[in-house]
Amino acid sequence: MTDGNGARRGTRAPYVFIAPAVLLFVAFLAVPIGYAVYLSARGLRLTGKGIFGTRQEVFVGLDNYARILTDPEFWAGFGRLALYGLISVPLTLGLALLFALLLDYAGARGRRFARTAIFLPYAIPGVTASLLWGFMYLPSTSPFSYLTRELGLGGIPFLSGDGIYPSLANIAVWGGVGFNMIIIFTSLRGIPAELSDAARIDGASEWRIAWHVKIPLVAPALVLTGLFALIGTLQVYGEPTTLAPMTTEISQTWVPLMHIYRDAFIRDDLPLASAASVILAAGTLVVSVVLLKLTQKRASGGLS
Amino acid sequence: MTTRPLPHQRARLLPTLVLLVGALYCLVPVAWVAVAATKASGELFSTFTFAPGTGLLDNLRDLFSYGDGRYLLWAANSALYAVVGSAASTLISTLAGYAMAKYDFRGRTVLFYAILAGVLVPGMTLAIPQYLIMSETNLVGSYWSVLLPGLISPFGIYLARVYALSSVPDATLEAARIDGASEYRILGAIGLPMMLPGMVTIFMLQFVGTWNNFLLPYIMLSDESRFPITVGLYTLLAKGSSEPALYGIAIVGAAVSVIPLIALLLFLQRFWRLDLLSGGLKG
């Protein structure tokens, strides 16, 4: 990248341009992170004697971290998240890549229509999407269960037992495929046509071209979409919360963010919730950096 | 593996079919909510879900009269948070990205890494400390508590920087400087116009993100009159398990809220520069 060093040094202009962003960055990112870390080392302790003792906020070191890290329910939340992510992330990315390749393939018809239709769910908020799918899962209103019942197969247990995982994952796939498809598709559009043409002249089939030419070249876009999907998974909150009134399967602590919400706003234990937030944020950061590092070699190899 | 290079009729059928199935999958819930919105309260649970009902007008009347027109208020709130918040956020991101791409100043590198780290910090894990800070400053429950945290978007700044690097030539800026233009005039007359397509993209991403946001307003707000549509619909749904009439209102509310968004998306689709996103990783 070229550096924009054409400007004379000493001008105040860049500082003026960047000041609002820096102020807001400090106020709503840096300070909250710092405050969360500070708060996570505090705790309420009874001081004085018996029932006449007063609850006081004191420094408790890593106590909150120890508490949250030994809470099996917090870990169970990650377990459920992992199960949900194992279904939703590969499906979202796989389908997005498949659709993007088909949109890029001149032989397919109806590409404009399909592109718009598949992108459409992106405009619909996760909460609204969960509401729509929720009713399509609810035994009394589900069109799918209606059909299977008519066929004598009984209803589909969308909202009971383990059915909740694919049901929730489906909402994420539905909402996420289009956006990821567009990112991969625009990246496919950036590949020079000569590359595919040359392979075609050499007698390569469209599948081989997709596999050996196109997919390696869109690897950076796949890394980007993978990263978004991963961060999105760790932050799942609205969808299970919306479905919760419709099923007994989703507890108050079903995923980590729901656990944090309960600790903070229902149990009023902000230090514990802060410690859990810090762990979640740090975990996300580590996972993101590891993913970027692991894929960097492959991605840049595809670019050169 | 076939060796024939050119796709034949048979080869075209499968790809077309797969795309159509994908389109159908994405449209089914939208079709469902459109049909369900026409059903009178009894019909929702008693008739086949894709059979149109007879209660559309009643449902709309119920929706708009619920809680003295609360639904319209939610819609107006969503619009306020999304339009005002995204416009301001886009401008702030663009200025910062432009400065980082086109000027060499002290602290630029440190700032860049801070922004990059900001991109990777999941915004929602910040919600609780942000709540506490809003609570310390007595802003919890106000419009500001939802608007202000949305103004800073590290990803927006990052995209603006990538876009400024690739679309605003240094030579043009230098020529303007030689002509004696001030840095502020150069920004207004050259920088911002050149960055407009990138700004539209950042605005759209920010708009959809804010419109879809649930956790932040859910945490910050307690007064129903300040809710955006997402939180409003959720409360209807949560109350609906004990008061089934509210299910009907939630469904019509969802249907009505989806229409303007789809229209907006179809309209703005042509102005997107999403290649910016895939290009962003290389930058």
CSV table of N, CA, C and O in Angstrom, one decimal, chain A residues 193-263:
chain,number,residue,atom,x,y,z
A,193,ALA,N,-11.3,-13.1,-16.5
A,193,ALA,CA,-12.0,-14.1,-17.3
A,193,ALA,C,-11.0,-15.1,-18.0
A,193,ALA,O,-11.3,-16.2,-18.3
A,194,GLU,N,-9.8,-14.5,-18.3
A,194,GLU,CA,-8.8,-15.3,-19.1
A,194,GLU,C,-8.4,-16.6,-18.4
A,194,GLU,O,-8.2,-17.6,-19.0
A,195,LEU,N,-8.4,-16.5,-17.0
A,195,LEU,CA,-8.0,-17.7,-16.3
A,195,LEU,C,-8.9,-18.9,-16.5
A,195,LEU,O,-8.5,-20.0,-16.8
A,196,SER,N,-10.3,-18.6,-16.4
A,196,SER,CA,-11.2,-19.7,-16.7
A,196,SER,C,-11.2,-20.1,-18.1
A,196,SER,O,-11.3,-21.3,-18.4
A,197,ASP,N,-11.1,-19.1,-19.0
A,197,ASP,CA,-11.1,-19.4,-20.4
A,197,ASP,C,-9.9,-20.3,-20.8
A,197,ASP,O,-10.1,-21.3,-21.5
A,198,ALA,N,-8.8,-20.0,-20.2
A,198,ALA,CA,-7.6,-20.9,-20.5
A,198,ALA,C,-7.8,-22.3,-20.1
A,198,ALA,O,-7.5,-23.2,-20.8
A,199,ALA,N,-8.4,-22.4,-18.9
A,199,ALA,CA,-8.7,-23.8,-18.3
A,199,ALA,C,-9.7,-24.5,-19.2
A,199,ALA,O,-9.6,-25.7,-19.4
A,200,ARG,N,-10.7,-23.7,-19.7
A,200,ARG,CA,-11.7,-24.3,-20.5
A,200,ARG,C,-11.1,-24.9,-21.8
A,200,ARG,O,-11.4,-25.9,-22.3
A,201,ILE,N,-10.2,-24.1,-22.4
A,201,ILE,CA,-9.5,-24.5,-23.7
A,201,ILE,C,-8.7,-25.7,-23.4
A,201,ILE,O,-8.6,-26.6,-24.3
A,202,ASP,N,-8.1,-25.8,-22.2
A,202,ASP,CA,-7.3,-27.0,-21.9
A,202,ASP,C,-8.2,-28.2,-21.6
A,202,ASP,O,-7.7,-29.3,-21.3
A,203,GLY,N,-9.6,-28.0,-21.7
A,203,GLY,CA,-10.5,-29.1,-21.6
A,203,GLY,C,-11.0,-29.4,-20.2
A,203,GLY,O,-11.5,-30.4,-19.9
A,204,ALA,N,-10.8,-28.4,-19.3
A,204,ALA,CA,-11.3,-28.6,-17.9
A,204,ALA,C,-12.8,-28.4,-17.9
A,204,ALA,O,-13.3,-27.6,-18.5
A,205,SER,N,-13.5,-29.3,-17.0
A,205,SER,CA,-14.9,-29.1,-16.9
A,205,SER,C,-15.2,-27.9,-16.0
A,205,SER,O,-14.3,-27.4,-15.3
A,206,GLU,N,-16.5,-27.5,-16.0
A,206,GLU,CA,-16.8,-26.3,-15.1
A,206,GLU,C,-16.6,-26.6,-13.7
A,206,GLU,O,-16.2,-25.8,-12.9
A,207,TRP,N,-16.8,-27.9,-13.3
A,207,TRP,CA,-16.5,-28.3,-11.9
A,207,TRP,C,-15.1,-28.2,-11.5
A,207,TRP,O,-14.7,-27.7,-10.5
A,208,ARG,N,-14.2,-28.6,-12.5
A,208,ARG,CA,-12.8,-28.5,-12.2
A,208,ARG,C,-12.3,-27.1,-12.2
A,208,ARG,O,-11.5,-26.7,-11.3
A,209,ILE,N,-12.9,-26.2,-13.0
A,209,ILE,CA,-12.6,-24.8,-13.0
A,209,ILE,C,-13.0,-24.2,-11.7
A,209,ILE,O,-12.2,-23.5,-11.1
A,210,ALA,N,-14.2,-24.5,-11.2
A,210,ALA,CA,-14.7,-24.0,-10.0
A,210,ALA,C,-13.7,-24.4,-8.8
A,210,ALA,O,-13.3,-23.6,-8.0
A,211,TRP,N,-13.4,-25.7,-8.8
A,211,TRP,CA,-12.6,-26.3,-7.7
A,211,TRP,C,-11.1,-25.8,-7.7
A,211,TRP,O,-10.6,-25.5,-6.7
A,212,HIS,N,-10.5,-25.8,-8.9
A,212,HIS,CA,-9.1,-25.5,-9.0
A,212,HIS,C,-8.7,-24.1,-9.4
A,212,HIS,O,-7.6,-23.7,-9.1
A,213,VAL,N,-9.6,-23.3,-9.9
A,213,VAL,CA,-9.3,-22.0,-10.3
A,213,VAL,C,-10.0,-21.0,-9.4
A,213,VAL,O,-9.4,-20.1,-8.8
A,214,LYS,N,-11.4,-21.1,-9.4
A,214,LYS,CA,-12.2,-20.1,-8.8
A,214,LYS,C,-12.1,-20.1,-7.2
A,214,LYS,O,-11.8,-19.1,-6.6
A,215,ILE,N,-12.3,-21.3,-6.6
A,215,ILE,CA,-12.3,-21.4,-5.2
A,215,ILE,C,-11.0,-20.9,-4.5
A,215,ILE,O,-11.0,-20.1,-3.6
A,216,PRO,N,-9.8,-21.4,-5.1
A,216,PRO,CA,-8.6,-20.9,-4.5
A,216,PRO,C,-8.4,-19.3,-4.6
A,216,PRO,O,-7.9,-18.7,-3.6
A,217,LEU,N,-9.0,-18.8,-5.6
A,217,LEU,CA,-8.8,-17.3,-5.8
A,217,LEU,C,-9.8,-16.5,-4.9
A,217,LEU,O,-9.5,-15.3,-4.7
A,218,VAL,N,-10.9,-17.1,-4.5
A,218,VAL,CA,-11.7,-16.4,-3.6
A,218,VAL,C,-11.5,-16.7,-2.1
A,218,VAL,O,-12.3,-16.4,-1.2
A,219,ALA,N,-10.4,-17.4,-1.9
A,219,ALA,CA,-10.0,-17.8,-0.5
A,219,ALA,C,-10.1,-16.6,0.5
A,219,ALA,O,-10.6,-16.8,1.6
A,220,PRO,N,-9.5,-15.4,0.1
A,220,PRO,CA,-9.6,-14.3,1.1
A,220,PRO,C,-11.0,-14.0,1.5
A,220,PRO,O,-11.3,-13.7,2.6
A,221,ALA,N,-12.0,-14.0,0.5
A,221,ALA,CA,-13.4,-13.7,0.8
A,221,ALA,C,-13.9,-14.8,1.7
A,221,ALA,O,-14.7,-14.5,2.6
A,222,LEU,N,-13.5,-16.0,1.5
A,222,LEU,CA,-14.0,-17.1,2.4
A,222,LEU,C,-13.5,-16.9,3.8
A,222,LEU,O,-14.2,-17.2,4.7
A,223,VAL,N,-12.2,-16.5,3.9
A,223,VAL,CA,-11.7,-16.2,5.3
A,223,VAL,C,-12.5,-15.1,5.9
A,223,VAL,O,-12.9,-15.3,7.1
A,224,LEU,N,-12.8,-14.1,5.2
A,224,LEU,CA,-13.6,-13.0,5.7
A,224,LEU,C,-15.0,-13.4,6.2
A,224,LEU,O,-15.4,-13.1,7.3
A,225,THR,N,-15.7,-14.2,5.3
A,225,THR,CA,-17.0,-14.6,5.6
A,225,THR,C,-16.9,-15.6,6.8
A,225,THR,O,-17.8,-15.6,7.7
A,226,GLY,N,-15.9,-16.4,6.8
A,226,GLY,CA,-15.8,-17.4,8.0
A,226,GLY,C,-15.6,-16.6,9.3
A,226,GLY,O,-16.2,-17.0,10.3
A,227,LEU,N,-14.8,-15.5,9.2
A,227,LEU,CA,-14.6,-14.7,10.4
A,227,LEU,C,-15.9,-14.1,10.9
A,227,LEU,O,-16.2,-14.2,12.1
A,228,PHE,N,-16.6,-13.5,10.0
A,228,PHE,CA,-17.9,-12.9,10.3
A,228,PHE,C,-18.8,-14.0,11.0
A,228,PHE,O,-19.5,-13.7,12.0
A,229,ALA,N,-18.8,-15.1,10.4
A,229,ALA,CA,-19.7,-16.2,10.8
A,229,ALA,C,-19.4,-16.6,12.2
A,229,ALA,O,-20.2,-16.8,13.1
A,230,LEU,N,-18.1,-16.7,12.5
A,230,LEU,CA,-17.6,-17.1,13.8
A,230,LEU,C,-17.9,-16.1,14.9
A,230,LEU,O,-18.4,-16.4,15.9
A,231,ILE,N,-17.6,-14.8,14.6
A,231,ILE,CA,-17.9,-13.8,15.5
A,231,ILE,C,-19.4,-13.7,15.8
A,231,ILE,O,-19.9,-13.6,16.9
A,232,GLY,N,-20.2,-13.9,14.7
A,232,GLY,CA,-21.6,-13.9,14.8
A,232,GLY,C,-22.1,-15.0,15.7
A,232,GLY,O,-23.1,-14.8,16.5
A,233,THR,N,-21.5,-16.2,15.6
A,233,THR,CA,-22.0,-17.3,16.4
A,233,THR,C,-21.7,-17.1,17.8
A,233,THR,O,-22.6,-17.3,18.7
A,234,LEU,N,-20.5,-16.5,18.2
A,234,LEU,CA,-20.2,-16.3,19.6
A,234,LEU,C,-21.2,-15.2,20.2
A,234,LEU,O,-21.3,-15.2,21.4
A,235,GLN,N,-21.8,-14.4,19.3
A,235,GLN,CA,-22.6,-13.4,19.9
A,235,GLN,C,-24.1,-13.7,19.8
A,235,GLN,O,-24.9,-12.8,20.0
A,236,VAL,N,-24.4,-15.0,19.5
A,236,VAL,CA,-25.8,-15.3,19.4
A,236,VAL,C,-26.6,-15.0,20.6
A,236,VAL,O,-26.2,-15.3,21.7
A,237,TYR,N,-27.7,-14.2,20.5
A,237,TYR,CA,-28.5,-13.8,21.6
A,237,TYR,C,-30.0,-13.6,21.2
A,237,TYR,O,-30.8,-14.2,21.8
A,238,GLY,N,-30.2,-12.8,20.2
A,238,GLY,CA,-31.6,-12.4,19.9
A,238,GLY,C,-32.4,-13.6,19.4
A,238,GLY,O,-33.6,-13.7,19.8
A,239,GLU,N,-31.9,-14.5,18.7
A,239,GLU,CA,-32.6,-15.6,18.1
A,239,GLU,C,-33.2,-16.6,19.2
A,239,GLU,O,-34.4,-16.8,19.3
A,240,PRO,N,-32.3,-17.1,20.0
A,240,PRO,CA,-32.8,-18.0,21.1
A,240,PRO,C,-33.7,-17.3,22.1
A,240,PRO,O,-34.7,-17.8,22.5
A,241,THR,N,-33.4,-16.0,22.3
A,241,THR,CA,-34.3,-15.2,23.2
A,241,THR,C,-35.7,-15.1,22.6
A,241,THR,O,-36.7,-15.1,23.4
A,242,THR,N,-35.7,-14.8,21.3
A,242,THR,CA,-37.1,-14.7,20.7
A,242,THR,C,-37.8,-16.0,20.7
A,242,THR,O,-39.0,-16.0,20.9
A,243,LEU,N,-37.1,-17.1,20.5
A,243,LEU,CA,-37.8,-18.4,20.4
A,243,LEU,C,-38.2,-18.9,21.8
A,243,LEU,O,-39.1,-19.7,22.0
A,244,ALA,N,-37.5,-18.4,22.9
A,244,ALA,CA,-37.7,-18.9,24.2
A,244,ALA,C,-39.2,-18.9,24.7
A,244,ALA,O,-39.6,-19.9,25.3
A,245,PRO,N,-40.0,-17.9,24.4
A,245,PRO,CA,-41.4,-18.0,24.8
A,245,PRO,C,-42.2,-19.1,24.1
A,245,PRO,O,-43.2,-19.5,24.6
A,246,MET,N,-41.7,-19.6,23.0
A,246,MET,CA,-42.4,-20.6,22.3
A,246,MET,C,-42.1,-22.0,22.7
A,246,MET,O,-42.7,-23.0,22.2
A,247,THR,N,-41.0,-22.2,23.5
A,247,THR,CA,-40.6,-23.6,23.8
A,247,THR,C,-40.0,-23.6,25.2
A,247,THR,O,-39.5,-22.6,25.7
A,248,THR,N,-40.1,-24.8,25.8
A,248,THR,CA,-39.5,-24.9,27.2
A,248,THR,C,-38.0,-25.4,27.1
A,248,THR,O,-37.3,-25.5,28.1
A,249,GLU,N,-37.6,-25.6,25.8
A,249,GLU,CA,-36.2,-26.1,25.6
A,249,GLU,C,-35.1,-25.1,25.9
A,249,GLU,O,-34.0,-25.4,26.2
A,250,ILE,N,-35.5,-23.8,25.7
A,250,ILE,CA,-34.4,-22.7,25.9
A,250,ILE,C,-34.5,-22.1,27.2
A,250,ILE,O,-35.4,-21.4,27.6
A,251,SER,N,-33.4,-22.3,28.0
A,251,SER,CA,-33.3,-21.8,29.4
A,251,SER,C,-32.8,-20.4,29.4
A,251,SER,O,-32.4,-19.9,28.3
A,252,GLN,N,-32.8,-19.8,30.5
A,252,GLN,CA,-32.4,-18.4,30.6
A,252,GLN,C,-30.9,-18.3,30.4
A,252,GLN,O,-30.4,-17.2,30.1
A,253,THR,N,-30.2,-19.4,30.5
A,253,THR,CA,-28.7,-19.3,30.3
A,253,THR,C,-28.3,-20.2,29.1
A,253,THR,O,-27.2,-20.8,29.1
A,254,TRP,N,-29.1,-20.3,28.1
A,254,TRP,CA,-28.9,-21.2,27.0
A,254,TRP,C,-27.6,-21.0,26.3
A,254,TRP,O,-26.9,-21.9,25.9
A,255,VAL,N,-27.3,-19.7,26.0
A,255,VAL,CA,-26.0,-19.4,25.4
A,255,VAL,C,-25.3,-18.4,26.3
A,255,VAL,O,-25.9,-17.8,27.1
A,256,PRO,N,-23.9,-18.3,26.1
A,256,PRO,CA,-23.2,-17.4,27.0
A,256,PRO,C,-23.7,-16.0,27.2
A,256,PRO,O,-23.8,-15.5,28.3
A,257,LEU,N,-24.1,-15.3,26.1
A,257,LEU,CA,-24.6,-14.0,26.2
A,257,LEU,C,-25.9,-13.9,27.0
A,257,LEU,O,-26.2,-13.0,27.8
A,258,MET,N,-26.8,-15.0,26.9
A,258,MET,CA,-28.0,-15.0,27.8
A,258,MET,C,-27.6,-15.2,29.2
A,258,MET,O,-28.2,-14.6,30.1
A,259,HIS,N,-26.6,-16.0,29.5
A,259,HIS,CA,-26.1,-16.2,30.8
A,259,HIS,C,-25.6,-14.9,31.4
A,259,HIS,O,-25.9,-14.5,32.5
A,260,ILE,N,-24.8,-14.1,30.6
A,260,ILE,CA,-24.3,-12.8,31.0
A,260,ILE,C,-25.5,-11.9,31.3
A,260,ILE,O,-25.5,-11.2,32.3
A,261,TYR,N,-26.5,-11.9,30.4
A,261,TYR,CA,-27.6,-11.0,30.6
A,261,TYR,C,-28.3,-11.3,31.9
A,261,TYR,O,-28.7,-10.4,32.7
A,262,ARG,N,-28.5,-12.6,32.2
A,262,ARG,CA,-29.2,-13.0,33.4
A,262,ARG,C,-28.4,-12.5,34.7
A,262,ARG,O,-28.9,-11.9,35.6
A,263,ASP,N,-27.1,-12.8,34.6
A,263,ASP,CA,-26.3,-12.4,35.8
A,263,ASP,C,-26.3,-10.9,36.0
A,263,ASP,O,-26.4,-10.4,37.1
